[in-house]
RNA sequence: UGGGGUGUCGCCAAGUGGCAAGGCAGCGGGUUUUGAUCCCGCCAUUCGCAGGUUCGAAUCCUGCCACCCCAGCCA
């Protein structure tokens, strides 16, 4: 394990287990149920499980916990595998399925029955709820609790054979209806469900519950540390009860950690679905969505997401991480890796009255990383600059182009504005300026330095592009707490402009390539919509902007 | 108020009896052909509260308080 990694209770525990010889090799697993798309919270779990295995030279399995077929589908299985791989992790061996172990689970259920530790119960859902008691009152024994092992075996075999209707009977563990831990009040092991399963087809009319499956899955796979979230803590005694009572080949151990919560973000499947169904967002991979697919389409690099998950740490205390921390990780990564380019969002023409021939300038792709190379940027007598970068007059704090003043065109010449035209509404329509000779890579010879630097694009060579500006999806830090989530959706979370102009080299941007548009932010060539014929870039994240916060 | 957890800076989070790491955010200043980056500095005499043990306590003990999870044939 590299020493720069922050210590946490998981690493300490694993280190101790390895040192004391409790385990020889760390084996973890990421066990999603394929019933939806993965989101940022899953990214944390993935980073924890795969990351730990990597750091300790162990292995991590990808296992689909597919014990409830009605909610699951192949579509989700595919997307989950794609997301895990995109995040940069590789699972050990083949993808695993809980459903591969159904026969073993069935035999183990018979084992419990024969040992008098499980029984078939005919109580209805409502009756069972009543018999379960409450948080403060003990439950009562089911009238079917004392059926003989022989009768239970017969009934359970009939359940398996498909003799009963959905919900007619269940198999329950015989533990303790008075346990203060409700999970131990004769939990259900199997339910009758005549449902088609995406992996096992129609082979099974009964399906095991999470509790009866998970620990045994871990045991079969030789998982040493079964890491899950805090809400399963109360299930641990049950997890261990099964391992105690069954002839399992291995003894895994469950350890819980606090799930990741991020401010201004919602990860509830119900709400995410609501956003999609209401048309609030364009789909599960809308760049505003906290899904892995959404973050990806937004241009958030996998490495930045992983780094963020590592940075926030892993503990057992409930917390809400400021989403600014995720954004910071994204900016940090992109600052180092994204090539620079220029894009004018709101074009204003500048005529350079003393420029005649067009020339090709060679600009560095990155200000401090020469290995990223250079590119050709055409410079002409007419260039576009952003409307925000010109004022007829301004105070000293304004570091852009002003009539009678100078500014540097990024990577090109210093220019001085002489005059401008207005349209019928009085708006500036065109600026006339001159380049100061010999200022390519040099300060003006007369010693009058420009106030600032602005980005630009050659008017004849620039290409129109669609730019999608994204902002936070919600206006409040904890949207899930709102009665009506849709009412706290940020109406301005997407602003699409079609009149932006990009430098020509950008037309050939590869799908999903992220650039820093200088002085604007990081933008990604849309995974699906971008093409040379119709360039489309999504705002990944803006640059930090002290000026923008202060105003002028 | 049954059981299980958690409380260290605005937000995360190390720390496991010997002078309270780090990151994010924020605030100053410097560099800069991105108002970015980068660099420098500031930012918890105090660890939910109250007692106690100890030469010494965020760390040990006792008692409180607050918040989270559990009563699916979901996971």
Coordinates of N, CA, C and O in Angstrom, one line a residue, chain A residues 164-332:
Chain A
X164 N -47.1 -23.7 -6.0 CA -47.9 -22.6 -5.3 C -47.9 -21.3 -6.1 O -47.0 -21.0 -6.8
X165 N -48.9 -20.6 -5.8 CA -49.1 -19.2 -6.3 C -48.1 -18.2 -5.7 O -47.6 -18.5 -4.6
X166 N -47.8 -17.2 -6.4 CA -46.9 -16.1 -5.9 C -47.5 -15.7 -4.5 O -48.7 -15.5 -4.4
X167 N -46.6 -15.6 -3.6 CA -47.0 -15.1 -2.3 C -47.7 -16.1 -1.3 O -48.0 -15.8 -0.2
X168 N -48.0 -17.3 -1.8 CA -48.7 -18.2 -1.0 C -48.0 -18.7 0.2 O -48.5 -18.9 1.3
X169 N -46.7 -19.0 0.0 CA -45.9 -19.5 1.1 C -44.5 -18.9 1.0 O -44.0 -18.5 -0.1
X170 N -43.8 -18.9 2.1 CA -42.4 -18.5 2.1 C -41.6 -19.5 3.0 O -42.2 -20.2 3.8
X171 N -40.3 -19.5 2.8 CA -39.4 -20.3 3.7 C -38.8 -19.3 4.6 O -38.3 -18.2 4.2
X172 N -38.9 -19.6 5.9 CA -38.3 -18.7 6.9 C -37.3 -19.4 7.8 O -37.4 -20.6 8.0
X173 N -36.3 -18.6 8.3 CA -35.4 -19.2 9.2 C -36.1 -19.1 10.6 O -36.8 -18.3 10.9
X174 N -35.8 -20.2 11.4 CA -36.3 -20.2 12.7 C -35.3 -19.7 13.7 O -34.4 -20.4 14.1
X175 N -35.4 -18.4 14.0 CA -34.4 -17.8 14.9 C -35.1 -17.3 16.2 O -35.1 -18.1 17.2
X176 N -35.7 -16.1 16.2 CA -36.2 -15.6 17.5 C -37.1 -14.5 17.2 O -36.7 -13.4 16.9
X177 N -38.4 -14.8 17.4 CA -39.4 -13.7 17.1 C -39.4 -12.6 18.1 O -40.1 -11.6 18.0
X178 N -38.7 -12.8 19.2 CA -38.6 -11.7 20.2 C -37.3 -10.9 20.2 O -37.1 -10.1 21.0
X179 N -36.5 -11.2 19.2 CA -35.2 -10.5 19.1 C -35.4 -9.0 19.0 O -36.3 -8.6 18.2
X180 N -34.6 -8.3 19.7 CA -34.7 -6.8 19.6 C -34.3 -6.4 18.2 O -34.6 -5.3 17.7
X181 N -33.5 -7.2 17.5 CA -33.1 -6.9 16.1 C -34.2 -7.6 15.2 O -34.2 -8.8 15.1
X182 N -34.9 -6.8 14.6 CA -36.1 -7.3 13.8 C -35.6 -8.2 12.7 O -36.4 -9.1 12.2
X183 N -34.4 -8.0 12.2 CA -33.9 -8.9 11.1 C -33.8 -10.4 11.6 O -33.7 -11.3 10.7
X184 N -33.8 -10.6 12.9 CA -33.7 -11.9 13.4 C -35.0 -12.6 13.7 O -35.1 -13.7 14.2
X185 N -36.1 -11.8 13.5 CA -37.4 -12.4 13.8 C -37.9 -13.3 12.6 O -38.8 -12.9 11.8
X186 N -37.3 -14.4 12.6 CA -37.6 -15.4 11.5 C -37.7 -14.8 10.1 O -38.7 -14.8 9.5
X187 N -36.5 -14.3 9.7 CA -36.5 -13.7 8.3 C -36.8 -14.6 7.2 O -36.7 -15.9 7.3
X188 N -37.3 -14.1 6.1 CA -37.7 -14.9 5.0 C -36.5 -15.2 4.1 O -35.6 -14.4 3.9
X189 N -36.4 -16.5 3.7 CA -35.3 -17.0 2.9 C -35.7 -17.1 1.4 O -34.8 -16.8 0.6
X190 N -36.9 -17.5 1.2 CA -37.4 -17.7 -0.1 C -38.8 -17.3 -0.3 O -39.6 -17.4 0.6
X191 N -39.1 -16.7 -1.4 CA -40.5 -16.4 -1.7 C -40.8 -17.0 -3.1 O -40.0 -17.2 -3.9
X192 N -42.1 -17.2 -3.2 CA -42.6 -17.8 -4.5 C -42.8 -16.6 -5.5 O -43.5 -15.7 -5.2
X193 N -42.2 -16.8 -6.6 CA -42.3 -15.7 -7.6 C -42.2 -16.3 -9.0 O -41.1 -16.7 -9.4
X194 N -43.3 -16.5 -9.7 CA -43.2 -17.1 -11.0 C -42.8 -16.0 -12.0 O -43.6 -15.5 -12.7
X195 N -41.5 -15.7 -12.0 CA -41.0 -14.6 -12.8 C -39.9 -15.1 -13.7 O -39.1 -15.9 -13.3
X196 N -39.8 -14.6 -14.9 CA -38.8 -14.9 -15.8 C -37.5 -14.1 -15.3 O -37.6 -13.0 -15.0
X197 N -36.4 -14.9 -15.3 CA -35.2 -14.3 -14.8 C -34.2 -14.0 -16.0 O -34.1 -14.9 -16.9
X198 N -33.6 -12.9 -16.0 CA -32.7 -12.5 -17.2 C -31.6 -13.5 -17.3 O -31.0 -13.5 -18.4
X199 N -31.2 -14.2 -16.3 CA -30.1 -15.1 -16.5 C -30.5 -16.6 -16.4 O -30.0 -17.4 -17.2
X200 N -31.5 -16.9 -15.5 CA -31.9 -18.3 -15.4 C -33.2 -18.6 -16.1 O -33.7 -19.8 -16.0
X201 N -33.7 -17.7 -16.8 CA -34.9 -17.9 -17.5 C -36.1 -18.3 -16.6 O -36.4 -17.6 -15.6
X202 N -36.8 -19.4 -16.9 CA -37.9 -19.9 -16.1 C -37.6 -21.1 -15.3 O -38.5 -21.8 -14.8
X203 N -36.3 -21.3 -15.0 CA -35.9 -22.4 -14.2 C -36.4 -22.4 -12.8 O -36.5 -23.4 -12.1
X204 N -36.6 -21.2 -12.2 CA -36.9 -21.1 -10.8 C -38.2 -20.3 -10.6 O -38.4 -19.2 -11.0
X205 N -39.2 -21.0 -9.8 CA -40.4 -20.3 -9.4 C -40.2 -19.7 -8.0 O -41.1 -19.0 -7.5
X206 N -39.1 -19.9 -7.4 CA -38.8 -19.3 -6.1 C -37.5 -18.6 -6.2 O -36.6 -19.0 -6.9
X207 N -37.4 -17.5 -5.4 CA -36.1 -16.8 -5.4 C -35.7 -16.5 -4.0 O -36.5 -16.1 -3.1
X208 N -34.4 -16.6 -3.7 CA -33.8 -16.3 -2.4 C -33.9 -14.8 -2.1 O -33.8 -14.0 -3.0
X209 N -33.9 -14.4 -0.9 CA -33.9 -13.0 -0.5 C -32.4 -12.6 -0.4 O -31.5 -13.4 -0.3
X210 N -32.2 -11.3 -0.3 CA -30.9 -10.7 -0.1 C -30.2 -11.4 1.1 O -29.0 -11.8 1.0
X211 N -30.9 -11.5 2.2 CA -30.3 -12.0 3.4 C -29.8 -13.4 3.3 O -28.7 -13.8 3.8
X212 N -30.6 -14.2 2.6 CA -30.2 -15.6 2.5 C -29.1 -15.8 1.4 O -28.5 -16.9 1.3
X213 N -29.0 -14.8 0.5 CA -28.0 -15.0 -0.6 C -26.7 -14.3 -0.4 O -25.6 -14.9 -0.7
X214 N -26.7 -13.1 0.2 CA -25.4 -12.4 0.1 C -24.2 -13.0 0.8 O -23.1 -13.1 0.2
X215 N -24.4 -13.4 2.0 CA -23.2 -14.0 2.7 C -22.8 -15.2 2.1 O -21.5 -15.5 2.0
X216 N -23.7 -16.0 1.6 CA -23.3 -17.3 0.9 C -22.6 -17.0 -0.4 O -21.7 -17.7 -0.8
X217 N -23.0 -16.0 -1.1 CA -22.4 -15.6 -2.3 C -20.9 -15.3 -2.0 O -20.0 -15.7 -2.7
X218 N -20.7 -14.5 -0.9 CA -19.4 -14.1 -0.5 C -18.6 -15.3 -0.1 O -17.4 -15.4 -0.4
X219 N -19.2 -16.3 0.6 CA -18.5 -17.5 1.0 C -18.1 -18.3 -0.2 O -17.0 -18.8 -0.3
X220 N -19.0 -18.5 -1.2 CA -18.7 -19.3 -2.4 C -17.5 -18.6 -3.1 O -16.6 -19.4 -3.6
X221 N -17.5 -17.3 -3.2 CA -16.4 -16.7 -4.0 C -15.2 -16.4 -3.2 O -14.2 -15.9 -3.7
X222 N -15.1 -16.8 -1.9 CA -13.9 -16.6 -1.2 C -13.7 -15.1 -0.8 O -12.5 -14.7 -0.7
X223 N -14.7 -14.3 -0.8 CA -14.6 -12.9 -0.4 C -14.1 -12.9 1.0 O -14.6 -13.5 1.9
X224 N -13.1 -12.1 1.3 CA -12.5 -12.0 2.6 C -13.2 -10.8 3.4 O -13.5 -10.9 4.6
X225 N -13.4 -9.7 2.7 CA -14.0 -8.5 3.3 C -15.2 -8.1 2.5 O -15.0 -7.6 1.4
X226 N -16.4 -8.3 3.0 CA -17.6 -7.9 2.3 C -18.0 -6.5 2.8 O -18.6 -6.3 3.8
X227 N -17.6 -5.5 2.0 CA -17.8 -4.1 2.4 C -19.1 -3.6 1.9 O -19.4 -3.6 0.6
X228 N -20.0 -3.1 2.8 CA -21.3 -2.6 2.3 C -21.6 -1.3 3.1 O -20.8 -0.9 3.9
X229 N -22.7 -0.8 2.9 CA -23.1 0.5 3.5 C -23.8 0.3 4.9 O -24.3 -0.8 5.2
X230 N -23.8 1.3 5.7 CA -24.2 1.3 7.1 C -25.6 0.7 7.3 O -25.8 0.1 8.4
X231 N -26.5 0.9 6.4 CA -27.9 0.4 6.6 C -28.0 -1.2 6.7 O -29.0 -1.7 7.2
X232 N -26.9 -1.8 6.4 CA -26.8 -3.3 6.5 C -26.2 -3.8 7.8 O -26.1 -5.0 8.0
X233 N -25.9 -2.8 8.6 CA -25.3 -3.2 9.9 C -26.1 -4.1 10.7 O -25.7 -5.1 11.3
X234 N -27.4 -3.8 10.7 CA -28.4 -4.7 11.5 C -28.5 -6.1 10.9 O -29.1 -6.9 11.5
X235 N -28.1 -6.2 9.7 CA -28.2 -7.5 9.0 C -27.0 -8.4 9.3 O -27.0 -9.6 9.1
X236 N -25.9 -7.8 9.9 CA -24.7 -8.6 10.1 C -24.9 -9.8 11.0 O -24.4 -10.9 10.6
X237 N -25.7 -9.7 12.0 CA -25.9 -10.9 12.9 C -26.6 -12.0 12.1 O -26.3 -13.2 12.3
X238 N -27.4 -11.6 11.1 CA -28.1 -12.6 10.3 C -27.1 -13.2 9.3 O -27.1 -14.4 9.1
X239 N -26.3 -12.3 8.7 CA -25.3 -12.7 7.8 C -24.4 -13.8 8.4 O -24.1 -14.8 7.8
X240 N -24.0 -13.5 9.7 CA -23.2 -14.5 10.4 C -23.9 -15.8 10.8 O -23.3 -16.8 10.9
X241 N -25.2 -15.6 11.1 CA -26.0 -16.8 11.5 C -26.0 -17.8 10.4 O -25.8 -19.0 10.7
X242 N -26.2 -17.4 9.2 CA -26.2 -18.3 8.1 C -24.8 -19.0 7.9 O -24.7 -20.2 7.7
X243 N -23.8 -18.2 8.0 CA -22.4 -18.7 7.9 C -22.2 -19.8 9.0 O -21.5 -20.8 8.8
X244 N -22.7 -19.5 10.2 CA -22.6 -20.5 11.3 C -23.3 -21.8 11.0 O -22.8 -22.8 11.3
X245 N -24.5 -21.7 10.5 CA -25.4 -22.8 10.4 C -25.2 -23.7 9.1 O -25.6 -24.8 9.0
X246 N -24.5 -23.0 8.1 CA -24.4 -23.7 6.8 C -22.9 -24.3 6.6 O -22.0 -23.7 7.1
X247 N -22.8 -25.3 5.9 CA -21.5 -25.9 5.6 C -20.8 -25.1 4.5 O -20.4 -25.6 3.4
X248 N -20.6 -23.8 4.7 CA -20.0 -23.0 3.7 C -18.5 -23.2 3.6 O -17.8 -23.6 4.6
X249 N -17.9 -23.0 2.4 CA -16.5 -23.3 2.2 C -15.5 -22.2 2.7 O -14.3 -22.4 2.7
X250 N -16.1 -21.1 3.2 CA -15.2 -20.0 3.5 C -16.0 -19.0 4.4 O -17.2 -19.0 4.4
X251 N -15.3 -18.3 5.2 CA -15.9 -17.4 6.2 C -15.6 -15.9 5.9 O -14.6 -15.4 6.3
X252 N -16.5 -15.3 5.1 CA -16.2 -13.9 4.8 C -16.6 -13.0 6.0 O -17.2 -13.5 7.0
X253 N -16.3 -11.7 5.9 CA -16.6 -10.8 7.0 C -17.2 -9.6 6.5 O -16.7 -9.0 5.5
X254 N -18.3 -9.2 7.1 CA -19.0 -7.9 6.6 C -18.5 -6.7 7.4 O -18.5 -6.7 8.6
X255 N -18.2 -5.7 6.7 CA -17.8 -4.4 7.3 C -18.6 -3.3 6.6 O -18.7 -3.3 5.4
X256 N -19.1 -2.4 7.4 CA -19.9 -1.3 6.8 C -19.2 0.0 6.9 O -18.5 0.3 7.8
X257 N -19.5 0.9 5.9 CA -19.0 2.2 5.8 C -20.2 3.2 5.4 O -21.2 2.7 4.9
X258 N -20.0 4.5 5.7 CA -21.1 5.4 5.4 C -21.1 5.7 3.9 O -20.1 6.0 3.2
X259 N -22.3 5.7 3.3 CA -22.4 5.9 1.9 C -22.1 7.4 1.6 O -22.1 8.2 2.5
X260 N -21.8 7.7 0.4 CA -21.4 9.0 -0.1 C -22.7 9.8 -0.3 O -23.6 9.4 -1.1
X261 N -22.8 11.0 0.3 CA -23.8 12.0 -0.1 C -23.1 13.2 -0.6 O -22.1 13.6 0.0
X262 N -23.7 13.8 -1.6 CA -23.1 15.1 -2.1 C -24.1 16.2 -2.1 O -25.3 15.9 -2.5
X263 N -23.7 17.4 -1.8 CA -24.7 18.5 -1.7 C -25.2 18.8 -3.1 O -24.5 18.6 -4.1
X264 N -26.3 19.4 -3.2 CA -27.0 19.7 -4.5 C -27.2 18.5 -5.4 O -27.3 18.7 -6.6
X265 N -27.2 17.3 -4.9 CA -27.2 16.1 -5.7 C -28.3 15.2 -5.1 O -28.4 15.1 -3.9
X266 N -29.0 14.5 -6.0 CA -29.9 13.5 -5.5 C -29.5 12.2 -6.1 O -29.2 12.1 -7.3
X267 N -29.5 11.1 -5.3 CA -29.2 9.8 -5.9 C -30.3 8.8 -5.7 O -30.2 7.6 -6.1
X268 N -31.4 9.3 -5.2 CA -32.6 8.4 -5.0 C -33.1 8.0 -6.4 O -33.3 8.8 -7.3
X269 N -33.2 6.6 -6.6 CA -33.6 6.1 -7.9 C -35.0 6.7 -8.2 O -35.3 7.0 -9.4
X270 N -35.8 6.8 -7.2 CA -37.2 7.2 -7.5 C -37.2 8.7 -8.0 O -37.8 9.0 -9.0
X271 N -36.4 9.5 -7.4 CA -36.3 10.9 -7.9 C -35.6 11.0 -9.2 O -36.0 11.8 -10.1
X272 N -34.6 10.3 -9.4 CA -33.8 10.3 -10.7 C -34.8 9.9 -11.8 O -34.8 10.5 -12.9
X273 N -35.6 8.9 -11.5 CA -36.6 8.4 -12.5 C -37.6 9.5 -12.8 O -38.0 9.7 -13.9
X274 N -38.0 10.2 -11.7 CA -38.9 11.3 -11.9 C -38.4 12.4 -12.8 O -39.1 13.0 -13.6
X275 N -37.1 12.7 -12.6 CA -36.5 13.7 -13.5 C -36.5 13.3 -14.9 O -36.7 14.1 -15.8
X276 N -36.2 12.0 -15.2 CA -36.2 11.5 -16.5 C -37.6 11.5 -17.1 O -37.9 12.0 -18.2
X277 N -38.5 10.9 -16.3 CA -39.9 10.7 -16.8 C -40.6 12.1 -17.0 O -41.5 12.2 -17.9
X278 N -40.3 13.1 -16.2 CA -41.0 14.4 -16.4 C -40.3 15.2 -17.5 O -40.8 16.3 -17.8
X279 N -39.2 14.7 -18.1 CA -38.6 15.4 -19.1 C -37.7 16.6 -18.6 O -37.3 17.4 -19.4
X280 N -37.6 16.6 -17.3 CA -36.7 17.7 -16.7 C -35.3 17.6 -17.3 O -34.6 18.6 -17.5
X281 N -34.8 16.3 -17.5 CA -33.5 16.1 -18.1 C -33.8 15.2 -19.3 O -34.9 14.7 -19.5
X282 N -32.8 15.1 -20.2 CA -33.0 14.4 -21.4 C -32.9 12.9 -21.3 O -33.2 12.2 -22.2
X283 N -32.4 12.4 -20.2 CA -32.3 11.0 -20.1 C -31.4 10.6 -18.9 O -30.9 11.5 -18.2
X284 N -31.1 9.3 -18.7 CA -30.3 8.9 -17.6 C -28.9 9.4 -17.7 O -28.1 9.4 -16.8
X285 N -28.5 9.7 -19.0 CA -27.1 10.1 -19.2 C -27.0 11.6 -19.5 O -26.1 12.1 -20.1
X286 N -28.1 12.3 -19.1 CA -28.1 13.8 -19.3 C -26.9 14.3 -18.5 O -26.6 13.8 -17.4
X287 N -26.1 15.2 -19.1 CA -24.9 15.8 -18.4 C -25.2 16.4 -17.0 O -24.3 16.6 -16.2
X288 N -26.4 16.6 -16.7 CA -26.7 17.2 -15.3 C -27.0 16.1 -14.3 O -27.2 16.3 -13.1
X289 N -27.1 14.8 -14.8 CA -27.5 13.7 -13.9 C -26.2 13.3 -13.1 O -25.1 13.3 -13.7
X290 N -26.4 12.8 -11.9 CA -25.3 12.3 -11.1 C -25.0 10.9 -11.4 O -24.2 10.2 -10.7
X291 N -25.5 10.3 -12.5 CA -25.2 9.0 -12.9 C -23.8 9.0 -13.5 O -23.3 10.0 -13.9
X292 N -23.2 7.8 -13.4 CA -21.8 7.7 -14.0 C -21.9 8.1 -15.5 O -21.1 8.8 -16.0
X293 N -23.0 7.6 -16.1 CA -23.1 7.9 -17.6 C -23.3 9.4 -17.8 O -22.8 10.0 -18.8
X294 N -24.0 10.1 -16.8 CA -24.2 11.5 -16.9 C -22.9 12.3 -16.7 O -22.6 13.2 -17.4
X295 N -22.2 11.9 -15.7 CA -20.9 12.6 -15.4 C -20.0 12.4 -16.5 O -19.2 13.3 -16.9
X296 N -20.0 11.2 -17.1 CA -19.1 11.0 -18.3 C -19.5 11.9 -19.4 O -18.6 12.5 -20.0
X297 N -20.8 12.0 -19.7 CA -21.2 12.8 -20.8 C -20.9 14.3 -20.5 O -20.8 15.1 -21.4
X298 N -20.8 14.6 -19.3 CA -20.6 16.0 -18.8 C -19.1 16.3 -19.0 O -18.7 17.5 -19.1
X299 N -18.3 15.2 -19.2 CA -16.8 15.5 -19.4 C -16.0 15.3 -18.1 O -14.8 15.6 -18.1
X300 N -16.6 14.8 -17.1 CA -15.9 14.6 -15.8 C -15.0 13.4 -16.1 O -15.5 12.3 -16.4
X301 N -13.7 13.5 -15.9 CA -12.8 12.4 -16.2 C -12.9 11.3 -15.1 O -13.1 11.6 -14.0
X302 N -12.8 10.1 -15.6 CA -12.9 9.0 -14.6 C -11.8 9.1 -13.5 O -12.1 8.9 -12.3
X303 N -10.6 9.5 -13.9 CA -9.6 9.7 -12.9 C -9.9 10.7 -11.8 O -9.6 10.6 -10.7
X304 N -10.6 11.8 -12.3 CA -11.0 12.8 -11.3 C -12.1 12.3 -10.3 O -12.1 12.6 -9.2
X305 N -13.0 11.5 -10.8 CA -14.0 10.9 -10.0 C -13.4 10.0 -9.0 O -13.7 10.0 -7.8
X306 N -12.5 9.2 -9.5 CA -11.8 8.3 -8.6 C -11.0 9.0 -7.5 O -11.0 8.7 -6.3
X307 N -10.3 10.1 -7.9 CA -9.5 10.9 -7.0 C -10.4 11.5 -5.9 O -10.1 11.6 -4.8
X308 N -11.5 12.0 -6.4 CA -12.5 12.6 -5.5 C -13.0 11.6 -4.4 O -13.0 11.9 -3.2
X309 N -13.3 10.4 -4.9 CA -13.8 9.4 -3.9 C -12.7 9.0 -2.9 O -13.0 8.7 -1.8
X310 N -11.4 9.1 -3.4 CA -10.3 8.8 -2.5 C -10.2 10.0 -1.5 O -10.0 9.8 -0.3
X311 N -10.3 11.2 -2.0 CA -10.1 12.4 -1.2 C -11.1 12.6 -0.1 O -10.8 13.1 1.0
X312 N -12.3 12.2 -0.3 CA -13.3 12.4 0.7 C -13.2 11.5 1.9 O -13.8 11.7 2.9
X313 N -12.4 10.4 1.6 CA -12.2 9.5 2.8 C -13.3 8.5 3.0 O -14.4 8.6 2.3
X314 N -13.1 7.6 3.8 CA -14.1 6.5 4.1 C -14.2 6.4 5.6 O -13.3 6.2 6.3
X315 N -15.4 6.7 6.1 CA -15.6 6.6 7.5 C -17.0 6.0 7.8 O -17.7 5.5 6.9
X316 N -17.4 6.0 9.1 CA -18.7 5.5 9.4 C -19.7 6.6 9.9 O -20.7 6.3 10.4
X317 N -19.3 7.8 9.6 CA -20.2 8.9 10.1 C -21.0 9.4 8.9 O -20.4 9.7 7.8
X318 N -22.3 9.6 9.1 CA -23.1 10.2 8.0 C -22.6 11.5 7.7 O -22.3 12.3 8.5
X319 N -22.5 11.8 6.4 CA -22.0 13.2 6.0 C -22.5 13.6 4.6 O -23.0 12.7 3.9
X320 N -22.4 14.8 4.4 CA -22.7 15.4 3.1 C -21.5 16.1 2.6 O -21.2 17.1 3.1
X321 N -20.9 15.6 1.5 CA -19.7 16.2 1.0 C -20.1 17.4 0.1 O -21.0 17.2 -0.7
X322 N -19.5 18.5 0.2 CA -19.7 19.7 -0.6 C -19.4 19.3 -2.1 O -18.3 18.8 -2.4
X323 N -20.3 19.5 -3.0 CA -20.1 19.1 -4.4 C -18.9 19.9 -4.9 O -18.3 19.6 -6.0
X324 N -18.6 21.0 -4.3 CA -17.4 21.8 -4.7 C -16.2 21.0 -4.7 O -15.2 21.3 -5.4
X325 N -16.2 20.0 -3.8 CA -15.0 19.2 -3.7 C -14.8 18.3 -5.0 O -13.7 18.0 -5.4
X326 N -16.0 17.8 -5.5 CA -15.9 17.0 -6.7 C -15.5 18.0 -7.9 O -14.6 17.6 -8.7
X327 N -16.1 19.1 -7.9 CA -15.7 20.1 -9.0 C -14.3 20.5 -8.9 O -13.6 20.6 -10.0
X328 N -13.7 20.6 -7.7 CA -12.3 20.9 -7.6 C -11.4 19.8 -8.1 O -10.4 20.0 -8.8
X329 N -11.8 18.5 -7.9 CA -11.1 17.4 -8.4 C -11.1 17.4 -9.9 O -10.1 17.0 -10.6
X330 N -12.3 17.8 -10.5 CA -12.4 17.8 -11.9 C -11.5 18.9 -12.5 O -10.8 18.7 -13.5
X331 N -11.6 20.1 -11.9 CA -10.7 21.2 -12.4 C -9.3 20.8 -12.3 O -8.5 21.1 -13.2
X332 N -8.9 20.2 -11.2 CA -7.5 19.9 -11.0 C -7.0 19.0 -12.0 O -5.9 19.2 -12.6

